[in-house]
Coordinates of C-alpha atoms and ligand atoms in Angstrom, one line a residue:
X19 CA -94.2 -42.2 93.5
X20 CA -92.7 -39.4 91.4
X21 CA -92.9 -35.8 92.6
X22 CA -92.2 -32.4 91.2
X23 CA -89.3 -31.1 93.2
X24 CA -89.0 -27.4 92.2
X25 CA -92.6 -26.4 92.0
X26 CA -92.2 -22.7 92.7
X27 CA -89.2 -22.4 90.5
X28 CA -91.0 -24.0 87.5
X29 CA -94.1 -21.9 88.2
X30 CA -92.0 -18.7 87.9
X31 CA -89.8 -19.8 85.0
X32 CA -89.8 -17.3 82.3
X33 CA -88.4 -19.3 79.3
X34 CA -90.6 -21.6 77.2
X35 CA -91.8 -24.8 79.0
X36 CA -94.8 -27.1 79.1
X37 CA -95.9 -26.5 82.6
X38 CA -98.8 -24.2 83.5
X39 CA -98.7 -23.7 87.2
X40 CA -100.5 -20.7 88.6
X41 CA -99.2 -20.9 92.2
X42 CA -100.8 -18.1 94.3
X43 CA -98.6 -15.9 96.4
X44 CA -97.9 -17.2 99.9
X45 CA -98.5 -20.9 98.9
X46 CA -96.5 -23.3 100.9
X47 CA -96.4 -26.9 99.7
X48 CA -97.2 -29.3 102.5
X49 CA -98.9 -26.7 104.6
X50 CA -102.4 -27.7 103.3
X51 CA -103.0 -31.3 102.5
X52 CA -105.8 -32.6 100.3
X53 CA -108.3 -35.4 100.4
X54 CA -109.8 -36.1 97.0
X55 CA -113.1 -38.1 97.0
X56 CA -114.2 -39.7 93.8
X57 CA -117.1 -42.1 93.1
X58 CA -117.2 -45.2 90.9
X59 CA -119.9 -47.5 89.5
X60 CA -122.7 -45.0 89.9
X61 CA -123.8 -41.7 91.4
X62 CA -126.1 -41.5 94.4
X63 CA -123.9 -43.8 96.6
X64 CA -123.6 -41.2 99.3
X65 CA -120.3 -39.5 98.2
X66 CA -121.5 -36.1 99.4
X67 CA -122.6 -37.4 102.8
X68 CA -119.4 -39.3 103.2
X69 CA -117.3 -36.3 102.3
X70 CA -119.3 -34.2 104.8
X71 CA -118.8 -36.8 107.5
X72 CA -115.1 -37.0 106.9
X73 CA -115.2 -33.2 107.4
X74 CA -116.9 -33.7 110.8
X75 CA -114.4 -36.4 111.7
X76 CA -111.4 -34.1 111.0
X77 CA -113.0 -31.1 112.7
X78 CA -113.7 -33.2 115.8
X79 CA -110.0 -33.9 115.9
X80 CA -109.4 -30.1 115.9
X81 CA -107.9 -29.9 112.4
X82 CA -108.6 -26.8 110.4
X83 CA -110.4 -27.8 107.3
X84 CA -112.1 -26.5 104.3
X85 CA -114.1 -28.2 101.6
X86 CA -114.7 -27.9 97.9
X87 CA -117.1 -29.4 95.4
X88 CA -116.2 -29.8 91.8
X89 CA -119.2 -30.0 89.5
X90 CA -118.8 -31.0 85.9
X91 CA -121.6 -29.1 84.4
X92 CA -121.1 -26.0 82.2
X93 CA -123.4 -23.8 84.3
X94 CA -121.6 -21.0 86.1
X95 CA -123.4 -21.9 89.3
X96 CA -126.5 -23.8 90.4
X97 CA -128.8 -20.7 90.3
X98 CA -130.7 -21.6 87.2
X99 CA -131.0 -25.3 87.8
X100 CA -134.5 -26.8 88.2
X101 CA -135.1 -28.5 91.6
X102 CA -136.8 -31.3 89.8
X103 CA -133.5 -32.3 88.1
X104 CA -130.9 -31.3 90.7
X105 CA -132.7 -30.9 94.0
X106 CA -132.4 -27.8 96.2
X107 CA -130.3 -24.8 95.2
X108 CA -128.4 -24.0 98.4
X109 CA -127.4 -20.4 99.1
X110 CA -124.2 -19.4 100.9
X111 CA -123.7 -16.3 103.0
X112 CA -121.9 -14.5 100.2
X113 CA -124.8 -15.2 97.8
X114 CA -123.4 -18.1 95.9
X115 CA -126.1 -20.4 94.6
X116 CA -124.7 -23.8 94.7
X117 CA -125.2 -27.6 94.8
X118 CA -127.0 -29.0 97.8
X119 CA -123.9 -30.8 98.9
X120 CA -122.5 -27.5 100.2
X121 CA -125.5 -27.4 102.6
X122 CA -124.5 -30.8 103.9
X123 CA -120.8 -29.6 104.3
X124 CA -122.0 -26.6 106.3
X125 CA -124.2 -28.7 108.6
X126 CA -121.7 -31.5 109.2
X127 CA -118.7 -29.3 109.7
X128 CA -120.5 -26.5 111.6
X129 CA -118.8 -23.8 109.5
X130 CA -119.7 -21.6 106.6
X131 CA -118.4 -21.7 103.1
X132 CA -118.1 -19.2 100.2
X133 CA -117.8 -19.1 96.4
X134 CA -114.3 -20.4 96.8
X135 CA -115.7 -23.7 98.0
X136 CA -117.6 -24.4 94.8
X137 CA -116.2 -24.9 91.4
X138 CA -118.1 -25.7 88.2
X139 CA -116.8 -26.4 84.8
X140 CA -118.6 -23.2 83.7
X141 CA -116.7 -21.2 86.3
X142 CA -113.3 -22.6 85.3
X143 CA -113.8 -22.1 81.6
X144 CA -115.0 -18.5 82.2
X145 CA -111.8 -17.8 84.1
X146 CA -109.7 -19.3 81.3
X147 CA -111.5 -17.5 78.5
X148 CA -111.2 -14.2 80.4
X149 CA -107.5 -14.8 80.8
X150 CA -107.1 -15.7 77.1
X151 CA -108.9 -12.5 76.1
X152 CA -106.5 -10.5 78.3
X153 CA -103.7 -12.1 76.4
X154 CA -102.3 -14.0 79.3
X155 CA -101.6 -17.1 77.2
X156 CA -100.2 -15.0 74.3
X157 CA -98.8 -17.2 71.6
X158 CA -100.0 -20.4 73.1
X159 CA -102.8 -22.8 72.1
X160 CA -104.9 -23.1 75.3
X161 CA -105.3 -26.8 76.1
X162 CA -107.1 -29.0 78.6
X163 CA -103.7 -30.1 79.8
X164 CA -101.9 -28.0 81.2
X165 CA -104.2 -25.0 81.2
X166 CA -107.6 -26.3 82.3
X167 CA -106.1 -28.6 84.8
X168 CA -103.6 -25.9 85.9
X169 CA -106.5 -23.5 86.5
X170 CA -108.3 -26.1 88.6
X171 CA -105.2 -26.6 90.8
X172 CA -104.7 -22.9 90.9
X173 CA -108.3 -22.4 92.2
X174 CA -107.7 -25.1 94.9
X175 CA -104.4 -23.6 96.0
X176 CA -106.0 -20.2 96.3
X177 CA -108.4 -21.8 98.7
X178 CA -105.5 -23.3 100.6
X179 CA -103.8 -19.8 100.9
X180 CA -107.1 -18.1 101.9
X181 CA -108.1 -20.6 104.5
X182 CA -104.7 -21.9 105.7
X183 CA -106.5 -25.1 106.2
X184 CA -104.6 -28.2 107.4
X185 CA -106.8 -30.3 105.1
X186 CA -109.0 -29.4 102.1
X187 CA -111.6 -32.1 101.3
X188 CA -112.3 -32.1 97.6
X189 CA -115.4 -33.9 96.3
X190 CA -115.3 -34.6 92.6
X191 CA -118.9 -34.7 91.4
X192 CA -120.2 -37.5 89.1
X193 CA -118.6 -40.9 88.6
X194 CA -115.2 -42.0 87.4
X195 CA -115.5 -42.4 83.6
X196 CA -117.7 -39.4 82.9
X197 CA -116.3 -37.0 80.3
X198 CA -117.5 -34.1 82.5
X199 CA -115.3 -34.8 85.5
X200 CA -112.3 -36.4 83.6
X201 CA -110.2 -33.2 83.6
X202 CA -111.0 -32.6 87.3
X203 CA -109.7 -36.1 88.0
X204 CA -106.7 -35.4 85.8
X205 CA -106.0 -32.2 87.6
X206 CA -106.0 -34.1 90.9
X207 CA -103.6 -36.7 89.5
X208 CA -101.3 -33.8 88.6
X209 CA -101.8 -32.3 92.1
X210 CA -100.5 -35.5 93.8
X211 CA -97.5 -35.4 91.4
X212 CA -96.8 -31.8 92.3
X213 CA -97.5 -31.9 96.0
X214 CA -95.6 -35.1 96.7
X215 CA -95.9 -37.9 99.1
X216 CA -98.2 -37.6 102.2
X217 CA -99.8 -34.5 100.9
X218 CA -102.7 -35.9 98.9
X219 CA -105.0 -38.8 99.8
X220 CA -107.3 -40.3 97.3
X221 CA -110.5 -41.9 98.5
X222 CA -112.9 -43.7 96.2
X223 CA -116.5 -44.6 97.0
X224 CA -117.6 -47.6 95.1
X225 CA -120.8 -49.6 95.0
X226 CA -121.1 -53.3 95.6
X227 CA -124.1 -54.7 93.8
X228 CA -126.2 -57.4 95.2
X229 CA -128.8 -58.5 92.6
X230 CA -132.0 -59.8 94.1
X231 CA -132.0 -62.9 91.9
X232 CA -128.5 -63.9 93.2
X233 CA -128.8 -62.7 96.8
X234 CA -125.1 -62.4 97.0
X235 CA -122.7 -59.5 96.7
X236 CA -120.8 -59.0 93.4
X237 CA -117.6 -57.0 93.1
X238 CA -117.1 -56.9 89.3
X239 CA -118.7 -53.5 88.7
X240 CA -116.7 -52.0 91.6
X241 CA -113.5 -53.6 90.2
X242 CA -114.1 -52.1 86.8
X243 CA -114.9 -48.7 88.3
X244 CA -111.7 -48.7 90.3
X245 CA -109.7 -50.0 87.3
X246 CA -111.0 -47.0 85.4
X247 CA -109.6 -44.7 88.1
X248 CA -106.2 -46.6 87.9
X249 CA -106.3 -46.1 84.1
X250 CA -106.5 -42.4 84.7
X251 CA -103.3 -42.6 86.7
X252 CA -104.9 -42.3 90.1
X253 CA -104.0 -44.9 92.8
X254 CA -106.6 -44.7 95.6
X255 CA -105.3 -44.8 99.1
X256 CA -108.6 -45.7 100.7
X257 CA -111.8 -47.3 99.4
X258 CA -115.3 -47.2 100.7
X259 CA -117.6 -50.0 99.6
X260 CA -121.2 -48.8 99.7
X261 CA -123.4 -51.8 100.1
X262 CA -126.9 -52.7 101.4
X263 CA -125.9 -55.7 103.6
X264 CA -122.8 -56.3 105.6
X265 CA -119.7 -56.3 103.4
X266 CA -118.6 -59.8 102.7
X267 CA -115.0 -60.4 103.7
X268 CA -114.1 -62.1 100.4
X269 CA -115.5 -59.1 98.5
X270 CA -113.3 -56.8 100.6
X271 CA -110.3 -59.0 99.8
X272 CA -111.1 -58.9 96.1
X273 CA -111.4 -55.1 96.1
X274 CA -108.0 -54.9 97.9
X275 CA -106.3 -57.2 95.4
X276 CA -107.7 -55.4 92.3
X277 CA -107.0 -52.0 93.6
X278 CA -103.6 -52.2 95.4
X279 CA -105.2 -50.8 98.4
X280 CA -104.2 -52.5 101.7
X281 CA -107.1 -54.5 103.2
X282 CA -107.1 -52.3 106.3
X283 CA -107.9 -49.3 104.1
X284 CA -111.0 -51.0 102.4
X285 CA -114.0 -49.9 104.5
X286 CA -117.6 -50.8 104.4
X287 CA -120.1 -48.0 103.9
X288 CA -123.4 -49.5 104.9
X289 CA -126.8 -48.1 105.6
X290 CA -127.0 -46.3 108.9
X291 CA -130.0 -45.6 111.1
X292 CA -129.1 -41.9 111.2
X293 CA -126.6 -40.2 108.9
X294 CA -125.5 -38.1 111.9
X295 CA -124.0 -41.3 113.4
X296 CA -121.7 -41.8 110.4
X297 CA -118.8 -39.6 111.7
X298 CA -118.7 -41.7 114.9
X299 CA -118.9 -45.0 112.9
X300 CA -116.0 -43.8 110.8
X301 CA -114.0 -43.1 113.9
X302 CA -114.9 -46.5 115.4
X303 CA -113.7 -48.1 112.2
X304 CA -110.4 -46.2 112.4
X305 CA -110.9 -44.3 109.2
X306 CA -109.3 -41.3 110.9
X307 CA -106.1 -43.4 111.6
X308 CA -106.0 -44.5 107.9
X309 CA -106.2 -40.8 106.8
X310 CA -103.6 -39.7 109.3
X311 CA -101.3 -42.4 108.2
X312 CA -101.6 -41.4 104.5
X313 CA -101.3 -37.6 105.3
X314 CA -99.0 -37.8 108.3
X315 CA -100.9 -35.1 110.2
X316 CA -101.7 -36.6 113.6
X317 CA -99.4 -34.1 115.3
X318 CA -101.7 -31.2 114.1
X319 CA -104.7 -32.5 116.2
X320 CA -106.1 -29.9 118.5
X321 CA -109.0 -29.1 120.8
X322 CA -112.0 -27.2 119.3
X323 CA -114.7 -25.5 121.2
X324 CA -117.6 -25.5 118.8
X325 CA -117.3 -29.2 117.7
X326 CA -115.6 -32.3 119.2
X327 CA -116.5 -35.9 119.6
X328 CA -118.4 -35.4 122.9
X329 CA -120.5 -32.6 121.5
X330 CA -121.3 -34.6 118.4
X331 CA -122.1 -37.8 120.3
X332 CA -124.5 -36.0 122.6
X333 CA -126.3 -34.6 119.6
X334 CA -126.4 -38.1 118.1
X335 CA -127.8 -39.5 121.4
X336 CA -130.6 -36.9 121.2
X337 CA -131.4 -37.9 117.6
X338 CA -131.6 -41.6 118.6
X339 CA -133.7 -40.9 121.7
X340 CA -136.1 -38.6 119.8
X341 CA -139.5 -40.4 119.8
X342 CA -142.2 -37.7 120.3
X343 CA -143.9 -38.0 116.9
X344 CA -145.3 -34.9 115.3
X345 CA -146.8 -34.6 111.9
X346 CA -145.6 -31.7 109.8
X347 CA -147.2 -30.9 106.4
X348 CA -145.0 -29.4 103.7
X349 CA -147.2 -27.9 101.0
X350 CA -144.9 -27.6 98.0
X351 CA -144.5 -28.0 94.3
X352 CA -141.5 -30.2 94.0
X353 CA -142.7 -32.8 96.6
X354 CA -141.8 -35.7 94.3
X355 CA -138.2 -34.8 94.6
X356 CA -137.6 -34.5 98.3
X357 CA -134.0 -33.4 97.7
X358 CA -135.6 -30.1 96.5
X359 CA -136.4 -29.4 100.2
X360 CA -133.4 -31.1 101.8
X361 CA -132.4 -28.2 104.0
X362 CA -135.9 -27.9 105.4
X363 CA -136.0 -31.6 106.1
X364 CA -132.6 -31.4 107.9
X365 CA -133.6 -28.2 109.8
X366 CA -136.7 -30.0 111.1
X367 CA -134.7 -33.1 112.0
X368 CA -132.0 -31.4 114.0
X369 CA -134.2 -28.7 115.5
X370 CA -136.6 -31.4 116.6
X371 CA -133.8 -33.4 118.3
X372 CA -133.4 -30.4 120.6
X373 CA -136.9 -31.3 122.1
X374 CA -136.5 -35.1 121.5
X375 CA -139.3 -34.8 118.9
X376 CA -139.5 -36.9 115.7
X377 CA -141.1 -35.1 112.8
X378 CA -143.0 -37.2 110.3
X379 CA -143.3 -35.2 107.1
X380 CA -146.6 -35.3 105.2
X381 CA -145.8 -34.2 101.6
X382 CA -148.7 -32.3 100.1
X383 CA -148.4 -31.5 96.4
X384 CA -150.2 -28.2 96.2
X385 CA -151.4 -28.5 92.6
X386 CA -153.2 -31.7 93.4
X387 CA -155.5 -29.7 95.7
X388 CA -156.7 -27.7 92.7
X389 CA -158.9 -28.6 89.8
X390 CA -158.0 -27.9 86.2
X391 CA -159.2 -24.3 86.4
X392 CA -157.0 -23.7 89.5
X393 CA -160.0 -23.7 91.8
X394 CA -159.1 -25.0 95.1
X395 CA -160.8 -28.2 96.3
X396 CA -161.4 -26.9 99.9
X397 CA -162.6 -30.3 101.2
X398 CA -159.3 -31.9 100.1
X399 CA -157.4 -29.1 101.8
X400 CA -159.2 -29.9 105.1
X401 CA -158.8 -33.6 104.6
X402 CA -155.1 -33.3 104.0
X403 CA -154.4 -31.1 106.9
X404 CA -156.7 -32.5 109.5
X405 CA -154.2 -34.6 111.4
X406 CA -151.1 -32.4 111.2
X407 CA -149.4 -30.6 114.1
X408 CA -147.8 -27.9 111.9
X409 CA -147.8 -26.6 108.4
X410 CA -144.9 -25.3 106.3
X411 CA -145.2 -23.5 103.0
X412 CA -141.7 -23.4 101.6
X413 CA -140.0 -21.3 98.9
X414 CA -140.8 -21.7 95.2
X415 CA -141.2 -20.0 91.9
X416 CA -144.0 -19.9 89.4
X417 CA -147.8 -20.1 89.5
X418 CA -148.5 -23.8 89.8
X419 CA -150.3 -24.6 93.1
X420 CA -150.3 -21.1 94.4
X421 CA -154.0 -20.9 95.2
X422 CA -153.9 -24.2 97.1
X423 CA -151.0 -22.9 99.1
X424 CA -152.9 -19.8 100.0
X425 CA -155.8 -22.0 101.1
X426 CA -153.6 -24.1 103.3
X427 CA -152.3 -20.9 105.0
X428 CA -155.8 -19.7 105.6
X429 CA -156.6 -23.1 107.2
X430 CA -153.6 -22.8 109.5
X431 CA -154.5 -19.2 110.4
X432 CA -158.2 -19.9 111.1
X433 CA -157.6 -23.2 113.0
X434 CA -154.7 -22.0 115.1
X435 CA -152.3 -24.6 113.7
X436 CA -148.6 -23.8 113.9
X437 CA -147.5 -22.3 110.6
X438 CA -144.1 -21.5 109.2
X439 CA -143.8 -19.7 105.9
X440 CA -140.4 -19.6 104.1
X441 CA -139.8 -17.0 101.4
X442 CA -142.6 -17.7 99.0
X443 CA -144.5 -18.9 102.1
X444 CA -144.0 -15.4 103.6
X445 CA -145.3 -13.7 100.5
X446 CA -148.3 -15.9 100.2
X447 CA -149.1 -15.4 103.9
X448 CA -149.3 -11.7 103.0
X449 CA -151.6 -12.4 100.1
X450 CA -153.9 -14.6 102.2
X451 CA -154.1 -12.0 105.0
X452 CA -154.7 -9.1 102.5
X453 CA -157.6 -11.0 100.8
X454 CA -159.3 -12.6 103.8
X455 CA -158.6 -10.2 106.7
X456 CA -158.0 -6.8 105.1
X457 CA -160.7 -7.5 102.6
X458 CA -158.6 -6.6 99.6
X459 CA -160.4 -9.2 97.4
X460 CA -158.0 -9.6 94.4
X461 CA -154.8 -9.1 96.3
X462 CA -152.0 -11.1 94.8
X463 CA -148.3 -11.1 94.1
X464 CA -147.3 -9.5 90.8
X465 CA -145.3 -12.7 90.2
X466 CA -148.6 -14.5 89.6
X467 CA -150.9 -11.7 88.4
X468 CA -149.3 -8.8 86.6
X469 CA -152.5 -6.7 86.6
X470 CA -153.7 -7.4 90.2
X471 CA -155.6 -4.4 91.7
X472 CA -153.7 -5.0 95.0
X473 CA -150.1 -6.0 94.3
X474 CA -149.4 -6.7 98.0
X475 CA -146.3 -8.5 96.9
X476 CA -144.3 -6.8 94.2
X477 CA -141.0 -6.8 92.5
X478 CA -138.1 -5.4 94.6
X479 CA -137.3 -1.9 93.1
X480 CA -133.7 -2.9 92.3
X481 CA -135.0 -5.9 90.3
X482 CA -137.0 -3.8 87.8
X483 CA -134.3 -3.2 85.2
X484 CA -132.6 -6.6 85.5
X485 CA -132.6 -8.7 82.4
X486 CA -130.2 -11.6 83.1
X487 CA -131.6 -14.4 85.1
X488 CA -128.4 -16.0 86.6
X489 CA -127.2 -14.7 90.0
X490 CA -129.4 -11.6 89.9
X491 CA -131.9 -12.1 92.7
X492 CA -131.5 -10.5 96.2
X493 CA -129.1 -13.2 97.4
X494 CA -127.2 -14.3 100.4
X495 CA -126.7 -13.3 104.0
X496 CA -128.3 -10.0 105.1
X497 CA -128.9 -8.4 108.4
X498 CA -132.4 -8.5 109.9
X499 CA -133.4 -6.0 112.6
X500 CA -135.7 -7.6 115.1
X501 CA -138.5 -5.6 116.6
X502 CA -138.5 -5.8 120.5
X503 CA -141.2 -7.8 122.3
X504 CA -142.3 -9.9 119.4
X505 CA -142.2 -13.7 118.9
X506 CA -139.2 -13.3 116.7
X507 CA -137.4 -11.4 119.5
X508 CA -138.3 -14.2 121.9
X509 CA -137.0 -16.8 119.6
X510 CA -133.7 -15.2 118.7
X511 CA -133.1 -13.5 122.0
X512 CA -131.4 -10.6 120.2
X513 CA -132.2 -7.6 118.1
X514 CA -129.9 -8.1 115.1
X515 CA -129.5 -11.4 113.3
X516 CA -128.2 -12.5 109.9
X517 CA -130.1 -14.8 107.6
X518 CA -129.9 -15.9 103.9
X519 CA -132.2 -14.7 101.1
X520 CA -133.0 -15.6 97.5
X521 CA -135.9 -13.6 96.1
X522 CA -137.0 -11.1 93.5
X523 CA -140.3 -10.1 95.1
X524 CA -141.1 -8.5 98.5
X525 CA -144.0 -7.3 100.6
X526 CA -145.1 -4.1 98.9
X527 CA -144.2 -1.2 101.3
X528 CA -147.4 0.6 100.3
X529 CA -149.5 -2.1 101.9
X530 CA -147.6 -2.4 105.2
X531 CA -149.8 0.1 107.0
X532 CA -153.1 -1.6 106.1
X533 CA -151.7 -5.1 106.9
X534 CA -150.5 -3.8 110.3
X535 CA -153.8 -2.1 111.0
X536 CA -155.5 -5.5 110.7
X537 CA -153.1 -7.2 113.1
X538 CA -150.2 -8.4 111.1
X539 CA -146.9 -7.6 112.9
X540 CA -143.7 -7.2 110.9
X541 CA -141.2 -8.3 113.5
X542 CA -138.1 -8.4 111.3
X543 CA -137.0 -5.6 108.9
X544 CA -134.0 -4.8 106.7
X545 CA -131.9 -2.1 108.4
X546 CA -132.2 1.3 106.7
X547 CA -134.7 0.1 104.2
X548 CA -138.4 -0.9 104.1
X549 CA -138.0 -4.5 103.1
X550 CA -140.1 -6.6 105.5
X551 CA -138.3 -9.8 106.5
X552 CA -140.4 -11.5 109.2
X553 CA -144.1 -11.4 109.8
X554 CA -146.2 -12.9 112.7
X555 CA -149.7 -12.9 114.0
X556 CA -149.8 -12.2 117.7
X557 CA -153.1 -13.9 118.6
X558 CA -152.1 -17.1 116.9
X559 CA -150.4 -20.1 118.6
X560 CA -147.5 -19.8 116.1
X561 CA -147.9 -18.0 112.8
X562 CA -144.6 -16.8 111.6
X563 CA -143.1 -16.4 108.2
X564 CA -139.7 -15.2 106.9
X565 CA -138.7 -13.6 103.7
X566 CA -135.4 -15.4 104.2
X567 CA -134.7 -19.1 104.2
X568 CA -134.2 -19.9 107.8
X569 CA -133.4 -23.5 106.8
X570 CA -130.1 -22.5 105.2
X571 CA -128.4 -21.4 108.4
X572 CA -129.7 -24.2 110.6
X573 CA -127.1 -26.7 111.7
X574 CA -127.2 -29.8 114.0
X575 CA -125.0 -28.0 116.6
X576 CA -126.7 -24.7 116.1
X577 CA -130.4 -25.2 115.1
X578 CA -132.3 -22.3 113.7
X579 CA -134.3 -20.5 116.5
X580 CA -137.2 -20.1 114.0
X581 CA -137.4 -23.9 113.4
X582 CA -136.9 -24.6 117.1
X583 CA -139.8 -22.3 118.0
X584 CA -142.0 -23.9 115.3
X585 CA -141.2 -27.4 116.6
X586 CA -141.9 -26.4 120.2
X587 CA -145.2 -25.1 119.2
X588 CA -146.1 -28.2 117.2
X589 CA -145.3 -30.3 120.2
X590 CA -147.6 -28.2 122.4
X591 CA -150.3 -28.4 119.8
X592 CA -149.9 -32.2 119.7
X593 CA -150.3 -32.3 123.5
X594 CA -146.7 -33.5 124.0
X595 CA -144.2 -32.2 126.4
X596 CA -141.6 -29.8 125.1
X597 CA -139.0 -30.9 127.7
X598 CA -135.8 -32.0 126.2
X599 CA -135.1 -34.6 128.9
Ligands
LIG14 N1 -140.7 -16.5 93.8 C1 -140.5 -15.6 94.9 C2 -139.5 -14.5 94.7 O1 -138.9 -14.5 93.7 C3 -140.1 -16.4 96.1 C4 -138.7 -17.0 96.0 C5 -138.4 -18.1 96.9 O2 -139.2 -18.7 97.5 N2 -137.1 -18.4 97.0 O3 -139.5 -13.6 95.4

């Protein structure tokens, strides 16, 4: 395969030429290698999960990796996307609001990412137009090729320089054949041409259909999908065939013939009992060997302390052994799209494994607990919560279902049921307590009632003059000072922690005194400011809420202390032992 020999020279060439190669300072070709994951046939085949698990696999071998997601939409980031359409908006430590796949990358690779690990079409076009306005392309018409593709490769190479990773895993969102990702795929084709042999590995995840009426696997759709990729000038090195039943050998052979991919590099990607097992299954199937062969990097293998195959296997063993069933209610507003709460589901799963508990989630759509005048149907609240061992009120925006959520919190408080409030759940716990314990009858958050007599939750002062919606909330990782001798202190075991935020409203500092006087304890605060960040009720079994999203920092190998504490309390409430053995 052809390869661009004098990359740097061309990039620095002054006279007129057709290349546009922004190569960042310090870039060494071959230092960082790339794995490009594309999808064919359809979306939703598990490309994000597979990319994450390839990350686990390489990290377990001690390779230094980084990851990046390319998203084809024109939004600058995921901040303004509706969870109904796109699932959860995940928040990184630096405040980037991104696709939920980044959450999966962080959990599976046990490391954190930044804005440099997430690239949307909107971000790339903004960069290009800003450069154009500065006159950087003076005299030239700015084109998809070489400029847009050049900018994409430039972004990727900047990540390589910043991270000095052995391998960067690139997930191209969408499906081969979409207009939205076509120039991302083109950029990756060019990348292979420029980086040369053994530096770029293309993986395609395809789907093998098995129509019910035929009861047999059919490979035509996959063949066409892969052919589309070949038409774009991309020869895959490895193919994963997603299928519901075991991959038929003849189908595997057909895929190999049509795609020029050796049979040994055509892998099955079947359903698994637990996704956490997937990195180990990939290893058993020698996927790591196939990658090492393409990229020639086996000599870079190393020992890691935070993650390796034995640590990951013992976590998977725990997940498999977990059988102590606890019912957890999640009272939300996007419950029809469970991806909207994916980090909470995952945090429950991996924190529960620590105690060998198996959480069964009971989804409660808050608005269905209200009548058309927003009056809460109290009987329905009781009925819905009567058999649960813990209640979570997650984050959210907007008025729908708010009164029902407040009723559920009241029910948890009065019946001594473990309760965890996250962000909006924290704010509503304050409203509930103000109304029903402090006797401030009309207390509310100004988000839901602008004229409330008691705005116990109000807009953060710095939010008051903000007009733009995108990227303007109080976002990202912030320090939380823990108050000694509180439940929060017991759970974290330290006095300073860092958690991730995404909010515009806060507990109104003017009401802290009255809330505290009635027994609410603010056990986590922002250093040098009066933003309340954790609340708890001391005489309750477990009543704790956080202004931050504890779910975003929870990882299989490092579960959130808040979630662990909640699960432990749910187990006790269910009369089950909390022992992990
Ligand atoms: N809507 C609330 C706020 O803006 C809570 C946000 C959230 O739950 N992420 O503060």
